Structures are given as C-alpha cells and as structure tokens.
Short mmCIF file of C-alpha atoms in Angstrom, two decimals:
data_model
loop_
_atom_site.label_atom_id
_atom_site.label_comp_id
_atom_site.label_asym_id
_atom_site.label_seq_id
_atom_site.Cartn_x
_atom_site.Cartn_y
_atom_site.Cartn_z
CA UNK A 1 0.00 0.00 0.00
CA UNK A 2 2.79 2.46 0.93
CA UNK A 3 4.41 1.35 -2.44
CA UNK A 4 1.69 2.05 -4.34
CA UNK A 5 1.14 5.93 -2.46
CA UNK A 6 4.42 6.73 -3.51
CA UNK A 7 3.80 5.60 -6.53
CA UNK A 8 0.69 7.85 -6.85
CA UNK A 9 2.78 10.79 -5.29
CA UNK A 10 5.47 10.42 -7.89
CA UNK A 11 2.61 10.53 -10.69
CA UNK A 12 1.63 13.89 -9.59
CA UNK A 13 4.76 15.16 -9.18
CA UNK A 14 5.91 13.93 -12.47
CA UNK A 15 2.35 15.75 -13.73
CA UNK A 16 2.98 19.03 -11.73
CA UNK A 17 6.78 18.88 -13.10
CA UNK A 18 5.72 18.61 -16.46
CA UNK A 19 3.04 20.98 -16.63
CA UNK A 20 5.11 23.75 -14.97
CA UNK A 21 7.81 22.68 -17.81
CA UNK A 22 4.52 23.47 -20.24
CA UNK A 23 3.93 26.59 -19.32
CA UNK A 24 7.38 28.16 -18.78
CA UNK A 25 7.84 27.36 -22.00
CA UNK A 26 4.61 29.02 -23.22
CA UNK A 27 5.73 32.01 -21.44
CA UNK A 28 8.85 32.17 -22.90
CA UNK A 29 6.85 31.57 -26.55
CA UNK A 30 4.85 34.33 -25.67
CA UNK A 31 7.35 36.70 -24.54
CA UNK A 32 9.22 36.34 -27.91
CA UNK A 33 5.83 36.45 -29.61
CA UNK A 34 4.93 39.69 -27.90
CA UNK A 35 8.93 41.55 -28.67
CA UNK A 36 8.45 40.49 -32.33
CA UNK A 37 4.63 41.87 -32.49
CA UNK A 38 6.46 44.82 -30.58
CA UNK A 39 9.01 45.39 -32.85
CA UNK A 40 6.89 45.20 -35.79
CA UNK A 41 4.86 48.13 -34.49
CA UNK A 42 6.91 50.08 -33.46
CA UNK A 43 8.54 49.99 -37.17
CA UNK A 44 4.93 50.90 -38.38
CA UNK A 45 4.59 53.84 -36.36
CA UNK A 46 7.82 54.99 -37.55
CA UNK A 47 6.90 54.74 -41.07
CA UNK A 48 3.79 56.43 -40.41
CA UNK A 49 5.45 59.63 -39.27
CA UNK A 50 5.05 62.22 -41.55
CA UNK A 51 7.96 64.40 -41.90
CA UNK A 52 6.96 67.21 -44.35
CA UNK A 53 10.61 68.38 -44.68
CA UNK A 54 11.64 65.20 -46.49
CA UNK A 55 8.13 63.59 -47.51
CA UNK A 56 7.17 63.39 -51.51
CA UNK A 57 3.61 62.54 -50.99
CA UNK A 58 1.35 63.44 -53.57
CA UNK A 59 -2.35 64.67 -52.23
CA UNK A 60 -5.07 65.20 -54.20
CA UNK A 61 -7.64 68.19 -54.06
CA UNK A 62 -11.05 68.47 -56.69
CA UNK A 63 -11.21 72.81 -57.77
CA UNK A 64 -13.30 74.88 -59.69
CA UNK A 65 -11.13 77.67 -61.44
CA UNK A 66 -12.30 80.40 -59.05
CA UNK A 67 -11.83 77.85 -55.70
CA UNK A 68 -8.06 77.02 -57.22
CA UNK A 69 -7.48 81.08 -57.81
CA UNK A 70 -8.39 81.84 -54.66
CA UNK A 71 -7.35 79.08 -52.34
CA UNK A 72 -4.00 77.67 -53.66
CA UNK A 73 -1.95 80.65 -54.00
CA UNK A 74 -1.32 81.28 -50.18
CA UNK A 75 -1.81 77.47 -49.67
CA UNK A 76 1.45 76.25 -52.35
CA UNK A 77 3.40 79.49 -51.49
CA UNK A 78 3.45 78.06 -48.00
CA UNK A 79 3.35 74.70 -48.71
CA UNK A 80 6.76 74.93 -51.30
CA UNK A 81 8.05 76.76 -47.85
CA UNK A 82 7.53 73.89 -45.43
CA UNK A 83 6.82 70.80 -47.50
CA UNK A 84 9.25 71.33 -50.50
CA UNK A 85 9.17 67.48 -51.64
CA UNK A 86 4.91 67.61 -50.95
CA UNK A 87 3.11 67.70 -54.53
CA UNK A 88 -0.54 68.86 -55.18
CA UNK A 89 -2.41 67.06 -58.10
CA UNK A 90 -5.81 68.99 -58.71
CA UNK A 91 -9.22 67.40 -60.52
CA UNK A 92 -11.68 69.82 -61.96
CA UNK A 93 -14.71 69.50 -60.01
CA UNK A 94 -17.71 69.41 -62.77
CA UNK A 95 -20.49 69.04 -59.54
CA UNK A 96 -21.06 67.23 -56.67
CA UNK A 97 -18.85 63.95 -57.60
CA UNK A 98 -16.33 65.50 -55.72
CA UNK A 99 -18.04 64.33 -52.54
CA UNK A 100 -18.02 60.96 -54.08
CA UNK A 101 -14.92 60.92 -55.17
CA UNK A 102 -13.89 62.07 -51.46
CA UNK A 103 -15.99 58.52 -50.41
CA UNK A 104 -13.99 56.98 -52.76
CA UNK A 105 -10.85 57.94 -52.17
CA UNK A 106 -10.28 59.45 -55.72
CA UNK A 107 -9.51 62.98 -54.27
CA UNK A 108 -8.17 64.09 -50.37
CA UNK A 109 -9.59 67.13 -50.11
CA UNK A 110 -11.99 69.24 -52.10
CA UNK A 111 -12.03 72.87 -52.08
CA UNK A 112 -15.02 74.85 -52.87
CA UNK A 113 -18.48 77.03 -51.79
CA UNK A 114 -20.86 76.14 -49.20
CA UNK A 115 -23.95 75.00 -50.58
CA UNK A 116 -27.51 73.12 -48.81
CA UNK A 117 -26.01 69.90 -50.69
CA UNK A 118 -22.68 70.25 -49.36
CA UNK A 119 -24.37 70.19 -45.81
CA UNK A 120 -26.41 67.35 -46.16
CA UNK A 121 -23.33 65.04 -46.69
CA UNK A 122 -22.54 62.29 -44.59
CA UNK A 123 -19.21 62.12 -43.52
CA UNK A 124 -18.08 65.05 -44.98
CA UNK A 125 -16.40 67.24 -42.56
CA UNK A 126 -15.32 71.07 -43.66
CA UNK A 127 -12.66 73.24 -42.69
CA UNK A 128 -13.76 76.87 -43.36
CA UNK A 129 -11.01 79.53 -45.32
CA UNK A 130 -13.45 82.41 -45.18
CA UNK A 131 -16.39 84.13 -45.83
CA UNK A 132 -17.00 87.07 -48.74
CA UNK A 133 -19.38 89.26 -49.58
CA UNK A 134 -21.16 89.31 -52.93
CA UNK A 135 -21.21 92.13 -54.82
CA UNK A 136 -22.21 93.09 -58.29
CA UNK A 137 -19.77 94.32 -61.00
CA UNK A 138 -20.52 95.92 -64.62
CA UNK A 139 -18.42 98.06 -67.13
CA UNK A 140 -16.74 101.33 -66.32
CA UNK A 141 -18.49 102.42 -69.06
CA UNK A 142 -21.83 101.32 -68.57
CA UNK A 143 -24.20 103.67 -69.94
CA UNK A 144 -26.88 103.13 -67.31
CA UNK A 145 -25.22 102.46 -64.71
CA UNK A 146 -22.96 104.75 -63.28
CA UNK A 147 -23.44 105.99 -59.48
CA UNK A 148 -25.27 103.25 -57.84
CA UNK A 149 -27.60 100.19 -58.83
CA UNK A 150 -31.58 99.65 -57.23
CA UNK A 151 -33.15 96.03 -57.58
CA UNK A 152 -35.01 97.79 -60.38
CA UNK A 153 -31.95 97.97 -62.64
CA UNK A 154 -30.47 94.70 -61.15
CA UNK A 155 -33.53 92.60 -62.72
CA UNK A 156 -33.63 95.18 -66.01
CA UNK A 157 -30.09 94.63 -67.28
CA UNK A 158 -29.06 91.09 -68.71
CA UNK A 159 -26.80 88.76 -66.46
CA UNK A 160 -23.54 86.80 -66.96
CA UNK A 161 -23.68 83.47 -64.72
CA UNK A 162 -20.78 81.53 -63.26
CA UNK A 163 -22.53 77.65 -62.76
CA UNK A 164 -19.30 75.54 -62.84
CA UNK A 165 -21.52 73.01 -61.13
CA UNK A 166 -24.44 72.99 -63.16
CA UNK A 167 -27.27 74.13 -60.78
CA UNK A 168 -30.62 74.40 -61.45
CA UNK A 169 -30.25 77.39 -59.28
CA UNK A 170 -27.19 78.97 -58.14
CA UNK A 171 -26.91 81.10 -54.72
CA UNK A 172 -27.94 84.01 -56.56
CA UNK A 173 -30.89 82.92 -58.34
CA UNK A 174 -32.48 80.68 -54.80
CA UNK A 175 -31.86 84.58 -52.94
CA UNK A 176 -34.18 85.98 -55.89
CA UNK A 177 -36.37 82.38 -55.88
CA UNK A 178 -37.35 83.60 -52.55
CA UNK A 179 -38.56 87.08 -53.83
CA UNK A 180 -40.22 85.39 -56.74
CA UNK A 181 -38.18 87.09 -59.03
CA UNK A 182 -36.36 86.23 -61.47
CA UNK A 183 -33.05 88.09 -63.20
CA UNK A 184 -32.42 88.01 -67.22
CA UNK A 185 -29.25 85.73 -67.42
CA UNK A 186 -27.88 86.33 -71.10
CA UNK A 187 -24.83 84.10 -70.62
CA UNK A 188 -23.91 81.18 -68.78
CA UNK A 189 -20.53 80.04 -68.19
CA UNK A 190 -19.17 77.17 -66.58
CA UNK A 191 -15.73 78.90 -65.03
CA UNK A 192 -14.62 82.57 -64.35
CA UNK A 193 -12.07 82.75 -66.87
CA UNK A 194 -14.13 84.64 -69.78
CA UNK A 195 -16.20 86.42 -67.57
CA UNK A 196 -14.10 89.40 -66.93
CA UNK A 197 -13.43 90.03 -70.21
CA UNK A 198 -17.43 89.84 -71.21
CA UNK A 199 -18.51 91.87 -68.63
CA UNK A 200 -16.02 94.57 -69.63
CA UNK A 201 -16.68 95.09 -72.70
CA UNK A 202 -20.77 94.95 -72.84
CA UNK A 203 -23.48 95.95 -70.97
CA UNK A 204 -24.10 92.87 -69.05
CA UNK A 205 -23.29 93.08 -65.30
CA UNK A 206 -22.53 89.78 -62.83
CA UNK A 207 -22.77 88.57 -59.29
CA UNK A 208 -19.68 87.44 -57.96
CA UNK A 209 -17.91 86.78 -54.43
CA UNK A 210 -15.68 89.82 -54.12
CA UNK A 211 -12.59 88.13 -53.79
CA UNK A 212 -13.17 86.82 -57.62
CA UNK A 213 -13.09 90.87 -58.93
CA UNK A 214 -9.94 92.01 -56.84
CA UNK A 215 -8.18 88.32 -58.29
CA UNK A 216 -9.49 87.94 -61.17
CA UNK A 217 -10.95 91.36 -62.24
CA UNK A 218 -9.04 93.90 -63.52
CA UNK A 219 -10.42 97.09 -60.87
CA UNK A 220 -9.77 99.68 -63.90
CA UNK A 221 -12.36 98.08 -66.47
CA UNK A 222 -15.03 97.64 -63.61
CA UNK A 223 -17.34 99.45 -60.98
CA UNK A 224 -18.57 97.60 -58.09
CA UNK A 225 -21.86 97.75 -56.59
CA UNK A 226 -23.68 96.59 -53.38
CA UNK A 227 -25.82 93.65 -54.35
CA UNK A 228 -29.36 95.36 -54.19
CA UNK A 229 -31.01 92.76 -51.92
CA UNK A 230 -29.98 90.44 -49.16
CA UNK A 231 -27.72 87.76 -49.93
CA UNK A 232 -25.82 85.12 -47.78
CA UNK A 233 -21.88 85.75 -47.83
CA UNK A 234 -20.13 83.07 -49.86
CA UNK A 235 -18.32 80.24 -47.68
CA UNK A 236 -15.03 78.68 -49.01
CA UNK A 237 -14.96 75.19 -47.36
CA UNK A 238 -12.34 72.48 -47.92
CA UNK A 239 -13.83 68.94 -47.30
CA UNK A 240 -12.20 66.20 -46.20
CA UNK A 241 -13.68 62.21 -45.80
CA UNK A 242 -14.16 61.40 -41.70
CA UNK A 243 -14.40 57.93 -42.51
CA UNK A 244 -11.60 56.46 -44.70
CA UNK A 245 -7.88 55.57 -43.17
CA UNK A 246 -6.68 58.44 -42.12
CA UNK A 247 -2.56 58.93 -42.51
CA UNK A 248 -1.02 60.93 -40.53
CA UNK A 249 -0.10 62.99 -43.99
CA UNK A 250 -3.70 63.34 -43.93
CA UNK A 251 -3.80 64.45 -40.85
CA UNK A 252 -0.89 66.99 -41.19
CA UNK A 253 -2.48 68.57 -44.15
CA UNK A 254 -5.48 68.88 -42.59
CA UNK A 255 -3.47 71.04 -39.63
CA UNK A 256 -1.76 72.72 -42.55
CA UNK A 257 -4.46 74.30 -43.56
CA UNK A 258 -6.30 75.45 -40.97
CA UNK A 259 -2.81 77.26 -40.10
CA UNK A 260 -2.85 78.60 -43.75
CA UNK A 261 -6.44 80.04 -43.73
CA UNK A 262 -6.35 81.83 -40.75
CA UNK A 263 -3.75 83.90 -42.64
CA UNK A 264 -5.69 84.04 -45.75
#
C-alpha cells in the first residue's frame, strides 16, 4: 500500500513537473511572440510619421477655377516653404462627384463654396477659409449704370452666370427664388475665366464673391456695386472624408491648412 502511495505521489509530481515545464515554456513563446509583435509596431509607427521636410507625398484636391485662384496661391506658397518634396495634383470639379470621389478615395480634399447639398453630406467634414461678400460688377463704361444700382436695374439689365456646377439654381438665383423674381441671365458660363473680359466690354453686369473681382478682375475696367437685396456671404470650405484611413499625412495637411487660412 505504501508502495503504491508513492507511486501515486510520484505521478503527480511527475504531472505538476511537467506541466510547470509546459507553461514556462509558453511564457517564454509568448514573450518572444509579444517583442516580435512589438518590434513590428513600433517599425509601423515609424513609417507612419510624416515628416513634411523630407516627404514626396502626392495629395489630391477636386477645384473649380475660381476655388483654385483663390485658395491655392497662399496654400502652395506656404506649402513649397515647409513641404518642399509635398506635390498637389488637382481634378476639376464638374459638380457634386467631388463628394463621391472624397468617399472613394479618388480625391483628399476638395475645395469649394458652401452650398444646402454640401451640408447634407454624410461624412463630410469642412474646414472653413473664409467668408465674402457678394457684390455686383458691370463696365466702367456702362451707360446706365454709373453711381449706384436699385433692384429695379439689377432685374432690367441682362446677367452673366458663373454655374461651374451645373445648378438648377445657383446662390444668386435661390436669394431671388425667394422674392419670386427672377433676373435676365444672357450668358452662362461654366468657369470665371471669360467672364471678366465679357462683362467689360458689354453691358451685361454679374454677381460674384468679391474676392473673384480684386483676383481675377481687372479694378480699372469695372465698378462695383452693393448687391441690391440680401444675400448670404459666400463660404469657401475644404472637405475632407471622416471615414476612410486616415494617414497621418492626412492628418498633417489637414493642420496645414487650418494654419494657412487663418492667414488668408
């Protein structure tokens, strides 16, 4: 009987033994496991850094021709100045497939008005550059208008539109939608870049932002009016997705430009 008790005794023991043998050896397993899962992290978050001294990333931003004129020029003089290696790439944005190509991942960022769509987006987050008045412009040598412009002679004269997004309605035309007027637009153009040019040299007058006639406008060839009813200021937005991977480039130019615009 005591034969077969130490017998049983030296079972367990053996069992204890070996299980303790077990699971040091786990332990080790798992320390090495955890160094190299560590390690491998740690090299990860180092290539994630985003050094804009030495980085050549390329980001992408979807423009109109008056939200490129406007934005970029502080924004690259800044950027060359601080980011020398960053690039820009730049899509024409033709409407609102710039918020799906943000979704997609076709564009980072996309610079332009705010608008009742642009508001309903989900995921679409906004840093605002600034706000501007509208204000009407028309020839220096207009030959009705000369020393200041009623709603009468806003609605009489014929209009050149900017609609580089193809609206039903642009800003201008809801504000009057709301009066129940309407304004005679003779031509519609889908950028700025004729405009000035038309507007100078005919009768027709336009509703711009007043950043686009002190950029774009030569002040000589125009006169600028008060727009003769009440009219939201135009927004300048950049968008960005909330939802896709986020880099910490992403992230950096996101800080870059909210540094940038509060400058502008």
């Amino acid at each position: 009987m005591k034969l077969t008790m130490i017998c049983g005794l030296g079972k367990h023991v053996f069992w204890v033994m070996t299980s303790l043998m077990n699971l040091t050896s786990l332990i080790t397993f798992w320390r090495r496991g955890l160094r190299v899962t560590l390690v491998l992290f740690n090299s990860l978050k180092s290539a994630d850094v985003f050094r804009p001294e030495t980085s050549t990333q390329k980001f992408r931003f979807a423009v109109t021709d008056y939200t490129a004129a406007i934005f970029f020029p502080a924004f690259i003089t800044e950027l060359q100045r601080v980011a020398p290696g960053v690039s820009v790439k730049t899509i024409y944005s033709t409407g609102y497939d710039s918020f799906d190509d943000l979704s997609t991942g076709k564009v980072d960022f996309a610079v332009g008005f705010q608008s009742p769509e642009a508001m309903r987006q989900n995921h679409i987050n906004a840093i605002e550059c600034f706000k501007d008045d509208y204000i009407v412009a028309v020839s220096s040598n207009h030959p009705r208008i000369r020393n200041e412009l009623t709603l009468e002679q806003f609605l009489s004269e014929g209009h050149v539109a900017v609609n580089p997004l193809n609206e039903a309605l642009g800003t201008v035309d809801r504000e009057l939608a709301k009066m129940d007027i309407r304004r005679k637009i003779v031509v519609e153009l889908p950028c700025l870049l004729s405009a000035p040019d038309i507007v100078a040299g005919s009768e027709l007058i336009i509703t711009v932002p007043e950043r686009a006639i002190t950029t774009l406008f030569s002040s000589e060839a125009l006169t600028r009016f008060t727009v003769p009813f009440a009219i939201s200021p135009y927004i300048l937005n950049v968008y960005f997705h909330n939802k896709r991977i986020v880099t910490s480039g992403h992230l950096w130019m996101r800080n870059f430009i909210q540094e940038v615009v509060k400058t502008a």
